């Protein structure tokens, strides 16, 4: 048999440090911050009044491990829906004091929040939300609905929430829950 | 050819491609990069995940990236753009990092070993089909494939069995593999069987201490993987057309699933149970069973449902093991897909009129890939209830054993589909029991009973 004109080459992988630049695909451009905003930072346009607080429902893993439980907490006041959303998420992802157990992976920080006119909120979390996720369908559902419910239960202007990681849309955090579109409030995951 | 990894995306340098494929790469004044081959040109624009190939736009998973003086492009550039202008066929196999240029037959070969009591079975799947011949030479079996080369891992069988039948499987040359025989080896029988696009080579191995003759097992029926201990005696064939089950062992490869400090990994447990489940279904029901993965590799979610959809499976079962932040949490759960109202409406409103041959038009139903499961939720729920009832008799159940959730792997399944979480690896007690034969047989027994019940009530229209 005549030898076929062909090449087979093996590619080996090497790594180098990359700089990540991202623009989210959805949401009005005017609503997006030009640079990520730290979790504890307030909106540059509307700094919160010092000491002013609101009451907000925050969500933690219930004793049975299969649902969330909600508690009312004081959260810093933010002027406007986006600023308030940032304060709520910052409080929600802060390390929980015992006996509370957070469903948010340790080390996760908030990069940005922006909200469309139709009420979809985009919450951009740091890469730890995915990389440090412990896995398991229940863990992932509780992580996702902690964030979704924290905004939809406290801010009537927010009707659905989509999670982004490190500025990008992601399919899932740990292989189970579909994050390709905004998710509506779902209190069936709350006791 | 070196490959650079940027944000989990594999890139290759245009310089390297130019050297290998006689391309001309030029940076234009406006920032665009042109790649030319025999008068045909590909234009790349920085910051755009697109390439223009002779005026046709093709998408890339990421924009070109500059590293010093070198331009890097996603490896998919080869299959999506370069292949459109190059003379020879280019086939990129990302999982095995193989680039095939020209019309070569390079089947991907996977190897599996199943212990069958004192005997054993080696299964080698070659895709696309490539038949093989097996000959015994002294202390090894030589397997020669009818192919130009093989796409096979460096260690074809990472964990050889410790039974003494075989010592391992190795690659000999481009088209030959060898099985090193152990002291208990007494004989073998080999057969090629086409399975869809795959040629399956099954080598049944006979152990020395059995009464079997040294050359071949006596029974015309090859031994089957160990079935669950108390399967119902026989179910026979029904007249229905319920034929195919897709079993999806969750996670795999770099994705290990639930992260626990030590002990069994979710990806290994799901594969082990999937193989037991497959063996039970094939041996007792004679149904066709598809595994979305049959080895330790990463499989994209859409590929998992593609296996089921493209093979018209009648049922999709995704196997997982759960994890909770609370160590006390335990028990099995069955999930079906959940969609919000907008998505369900979108799926329902996708009818479209198309012209028919000879004039006129007719309405056809178009369902977006992501919403395929919306049409099967009732049947999925029915099977979930049957599985819950079956599991209840065999393994601990979670507080809410059947639930709905927006699970990615179920949404695109165009048949009844469930995801079962068999227990919690984060529960110290379950972390010990889930890897055991007793637990896995119990789960398989429950899955088997649920499939039998579902099959017996199944009808082609999907009603019960």
mmCIF file with all atom_site columns, C-alpha atoms in Angstrom, chain B residues 380-457:
data_model
loop_
_atom_site.group_PDB
_atom_site.id
_atom_site.type_symbol
_atom_site.label_atom_id
_atom_site.label_alt_id
_atom_site.label_comp_id
_atom_site.label_asym_id
_atom_site.label_entity_id
_atom_site.label_seq_id
_atom_site.pdbx_PDB_ins_code
_atom_site.Cartn_x
_atom_site.Cartn_y
_atom_site.Cartn_z
_atom_site.occupancy
_atom_site.B_iso_or_equiv
_atom_site.pdbx_formal_charge
_atom_site.auth_seq_id
_atom_site.auth_comp_id
_atom_site.auth_asym_id
_atom_site.auth_atom_id
_atom_site.pdbx_PDB_model_num
ATOM 1  C CA . UNK B 1 380 ? -38.874 12.047 33.946 1.00 0.00 ? 380 UNK B CA 1
ATOM 2  C CA . UNK B 1 381 ? -40.951 12.682 37.042 1.00 0.00 ? 381 UNK B CA 1
ATOM 3  C CA . UNK B 1 382 ? -42.616 9.266  36.724 1.00 0.00 ? 382 UNK B CA 1
ATOM 4  C CA . UNK B 1 383 ? -39.249 7.524  36.492 1.00 0.00 ? 383 UNK B CA 1
ATOM 5  C CA . UNK B 1 384 ? -37.901 9.586  39.397 1.00 0.00 ? 384 UNK B CA 1
ATOM 6  C CA . UNK B 1 385 ? -40.800 8.399  41.565 1.00 0.00 ? 385 UNK B CA 1
ATOM 7  C CA . UNK B 1 386 ? -40.155 4.783  40.546 1.00 0.00 ? 386 UNK B CA 1
ATOM 8  C CA . UNK B 1 387 ? -36.484 5.136  41.365 1.00 0.00 ? 387 UNK B CA 1
ATOM 9  C CA . UNK B 1 388 ? -37.218 6.730  44.728 1.00 0.00 ? 388 UNK B CA 1
ATOM 10 C CA . UNK B 1 389 ? -39.484 3.804  45.593 1.00 0.00 ? 389 UNK B CA 1
ATOM 11 C CA . UNK B 1 390 ? -36.817 1.325  44.530 1.00 0.00 ? 390 UNK B CA 1
ATOM 12 C CA . UNK B 1 391 ? -33.993 3.119  46.359 1.00 0.00 ? 391 UNK B CA 1
ATOM 13 C CA . UNK B 1 392 ? -36.081 3.274  49.547 1.00 0.00 ? 392 UNK B CA 1
ATOM 14 C CA . UNK B 1 393 ? -35.715 -0.455 49.992 1.00 0.00 ? 393 UNK B CA 1
ATOM 15 C CA . UNK B 1 394 ? -31.958 -0.521 49.530 1.00 0.00 ? 394 UNK B CA 1
ATOM 16 C CA . UNK B 1 395 ? -30.108 2.645  50.626 1.00 0.00 ? 395 UNK B CA 1
ATOM 17 C CA . UNK B 1 396 ? -30.705 5.635  52.929 1.00 0.00 ? 396 UNK B CA 1
ATOM 18 C CA . UNK B 1 397 ? -32.695 8.455  51.342 1.00 0.00 ? 397 UNK B CA 1
ATOM 19 C CA . UNK B 1 398 ? -32.283 12.220 51.760 1.00 0.00 ? 398 UNK B CA 1
ATOM 20 C CA . UNK B 1 399 ? -34.916 14.256 53.569 1.00 0.00 ? 399 UNK B CA 1
ATOM 21 C CA . UNK B 1 400 ? -36.474 15.245 50.236 1.00 0.00 ? 400 UNK B CA 1
ATOM 22 C CA . UNK B 1 401 ? -35.625 12.357 47.935 1.00 0.00 ? 401 UNK B CA 1
ATOM 23 C CA . UNK B 1 402 ? -37.105 13.753 44.709 1.00 0.00 ? 402 UNK B CA 1
ATOM 24 C CA . UNK B 1 403 ? -36.449 17.344 43.725 1.00 0.00 ? 403 UNK B CA 1
ATOM 25 C CA . UNK B 1 404 ? -36.381 19.666 40.736 1.00 0.00 ? 404 UNK B CA 1
ATOM 26 C CA . UNK B 1 405 ? -33.374 21.812 39.907 1.00 0.00 ? 405 UNK B CA 1
ATOM 27 C CA . UNK B 1 406 ? -31.936 23.633 36.873 1.00 0.00 ? 406 UNK B CA 1
ATOM 28 C CA . UNK B 1 407 ? -29.327 20.985 36.204 1.00 0.00 ? 407 UNK B CA 1
ATOM 29 C CA . UNK B 1 408 ? -27.281 21.555 33.082 1.00 0.00 ? 408 UNK B CA 1
ATOM 30 C CA . UNK B 1 409 ? -26.860 17.925 32.034 1.00 0.00 ? 409 UNK B CA 1
ATOM 31 C CA . UNK B 1 410 ? -30.601 17.196 32.099 1.00 0.00 ? 410 UNK B CA 1
ATOM 32 C CA . UNK B 1 411 ? -31.871 20.246 30.206 1.00 0.00 ? 411 UNK B CA 1
ATOM 33 C CA . UNK B 1 412 ? -30.728 19.142 26.756 1.00 0.00 ? 412 UNK B CA 1
ATOM 34 C CA . UNK B 1 413 ? -31.760 15.502 27.070 1.00 0.00 ? 413 UNK B CA 1
ATOM 35 C CA . UNK B 1 414 ? -34.442 14.745 24.493 1.00 0.00 ? 414 UNK B CA 1
ATOM 36 C CA . UNK B 1 415 ? -35.841 11.810 26.462 1.00 0.00 ? 415 UNK B CA 1
ATOM 37 C CA . UNK B 1 416 ? -36.912 11.169 30.063 1.00 0.00 ? 416 UNK B CA 1
ATOM 38 C CA . UNK B 1 417 ? -33.893 12.040 32.177 1.00 0.00 ? 417 UNK B CA 1
ATOM 39 C CA . UNK B 1 418 ? -32.930 12.027 35.833 1.00 0.00 ? 418 UNK B CA 1
ATOM 40 C CA . UNK B 1 419 ? -29.824 12.698 37.885 1.00 0.00 ? 419 UNK B CA 1
ATOM 41 C CA . UNK B 1 420 ? -29.352 10.515 40.935 1.00 0.00 ? 420 UNK B CA 1
ATOM 42 C CA . UNK B 1 421 ? -27.110 11.492 43.832 1.00 0.00 ? 421 UNK B CA 1
ATOM 43 C CA . UNK B 1 422 ? -26.421 8.172  45.507 1.00 0.00 ? 422 UNK B CA 1
ATOM 44 C CA . UNK B 1 423 ? -25.206 9.463  48.855 1.00 0.00 ? 423 UNK B CA 1
ATOM 45 C CA . UNK B 1 424 ? -22.892 12.017 50.467 1.00 0.00 ? 424 UNK B CA 1
ATOM 46 C CA . UNK B 1 425 ? -19.117 11.665 50.367 1.00 0.00 ? 425 UNK B CA 1
ATOM 47 C CA . UNK B 1 426 ? -18.969 14.441 52.974 1.00 0.00 ? 426 UNK B CA 1
ATOM 48 C CA . UNK B 1 427 ? -20.746 12.183 55.466 1.00 0.00 ? 427 UNK B CA 1
ATOM 49 C CA . UNK B 1 428 ? -18.027 10.134 57.208 1.00 0.00 ? 428 UNK B CA 1
ATOM 50 C CA . UNK B 1 429 ? -20.173 7.018  57.408 1.00 0.00 ? 429 UNK B CA 1
ATOM 51 C CA . UNK B 1 430 ? -21.308 7.171  53.797 1.00 0.00 ? 430 UNK B CA 1
ATOM 52 C CA . UNK B 1 431 ? -17.765 7.950  52.626 1.00 0.00 ? 431 UNK B CA 1
ATOM 53 C CA . UNK B 1 432 ? -16.871 4.461  53.923 1.00 0.00 ? 432 UNK B CA 1
ATOM 54 C CA . UNK B 1 433 ? -19.922 2.608  52.624 1.00 0.00 ? 433 UNK B CA 1
ATOM 55 C CA . UNK B 1 434 ? -20.392 4.096  49.140 1.00 0.00 ? 434 UNK B CA 1
ATOM 56 C CA . UNK B 1 435 ? -17.177 2.525  47.733 1.00 0.00 ? 435 UNK B CA 1
ATOM 57 C CA . UNK B 1 436 ? -18.200 -0.921 49.049 1.00 0.00 ? 436 UNK B CA 1
ATOM 58 C CA . UNK B 1 437 ? -19.536 -3.698 46.827 1.00 0.00 ? 437 UNK B CA 1
ATOM 59 C CA . UNK B 1 438 ? -22.583 -4.011 49.067 1.00 0.00 ? 438 UNK B CA 1
ATOM 60 C CA . UNK B 1 439 ? -23.617 -0.375 48.639 1.00 0.00 ? 439 UNK B CA 1
ATOM 61 C CA . UNK B 1 440 ? -22.924 -0.267 44.929 1.00 0.00 ? 440 UNK B CA 1
ATOM 62 C CA . UNK B 1 441 ? -24.844 -3.506 44.336 1.00 0.00 ? 441 UNK B CA 1
ATOM 63 C CA . UNK B 1 442 ? -27.725 -2.085 46.342 1.00 0.00 ? 442 UNK B CA 1
ATOM 64 C CA . UNK B 1 443 ? -27.833 1.074  44.212 1.00 0.00 ? 443 UNK B CA 1
ATOM 65 C CA . UNK B 1 444 ? -27.589 -0.932 41.003 1.00 0.00 ? 444 UNK B CA 1
ATOM 66 C CA . UNK B 1 445 ? -30.338 -3.235 42.232 1.00 0.00 ? 445 UNK B CA 1
ATOM 67 C CA . UNK B 1 446 ? -32.587 -0.213 42.831 1.00 0.00 ? 446 UNK B CA 1
ATOM 68 C CA . UNK B 1 447 ? -31.748 1.319  39.452 1.00 0.00 ? 447 UNK B CA 1
ATOM 69 C CA . UNK B 1 448 ? -32.401 -2.026 37.797 1.00 0.00 ? 448 UNK B CA 1
ATOM 70 C CA . UNK B 1 449 ? -35.790 -2.452 39.467 1.00 0.00 ? 449 UNK B CA 1
ATOM 71 C CA . UNK B 1 450 ? -36.810 1.079  38.492 1.00 0.00 ? 450 UNK B CA 1
ATOM 72 C CA . UNK B 1 451 ? -35.783 0.507  34.857 1.00 0.00 ? 451 UNK B CA 1
ATOM 73 C CA . UNK B 1 452 ? -37.756 -2.731 34.729 1.00 0.00 ? 452 UNK B CA 1
ATOM 74 C CA . UNK B 1 453 ? -40.843 -1.045 36.137 1.00 0.00 ? 453 UNK B CA 1
ATOM 75 C CA . UNK B 1 454 ? -40.449 1.909  33.802 1.00 0.00 ? 454 UNK B CA 1
ATOM 76 C CA . UNK B 1 455 ? -39.888 -0.328 30.788 1.00 0.00 ? 455 UNK B CA 1
ATOM 77 C CA . UNK B 1 456 ? -42.992 -2.343 31.591 1.00 0.00 ? 456 UNK B CA 1
ATOM 78 C CA . UNK B 1 457 ? -45.135 0.785  31.619 1.00 0.00 ? 457 UNK B CA 1
#
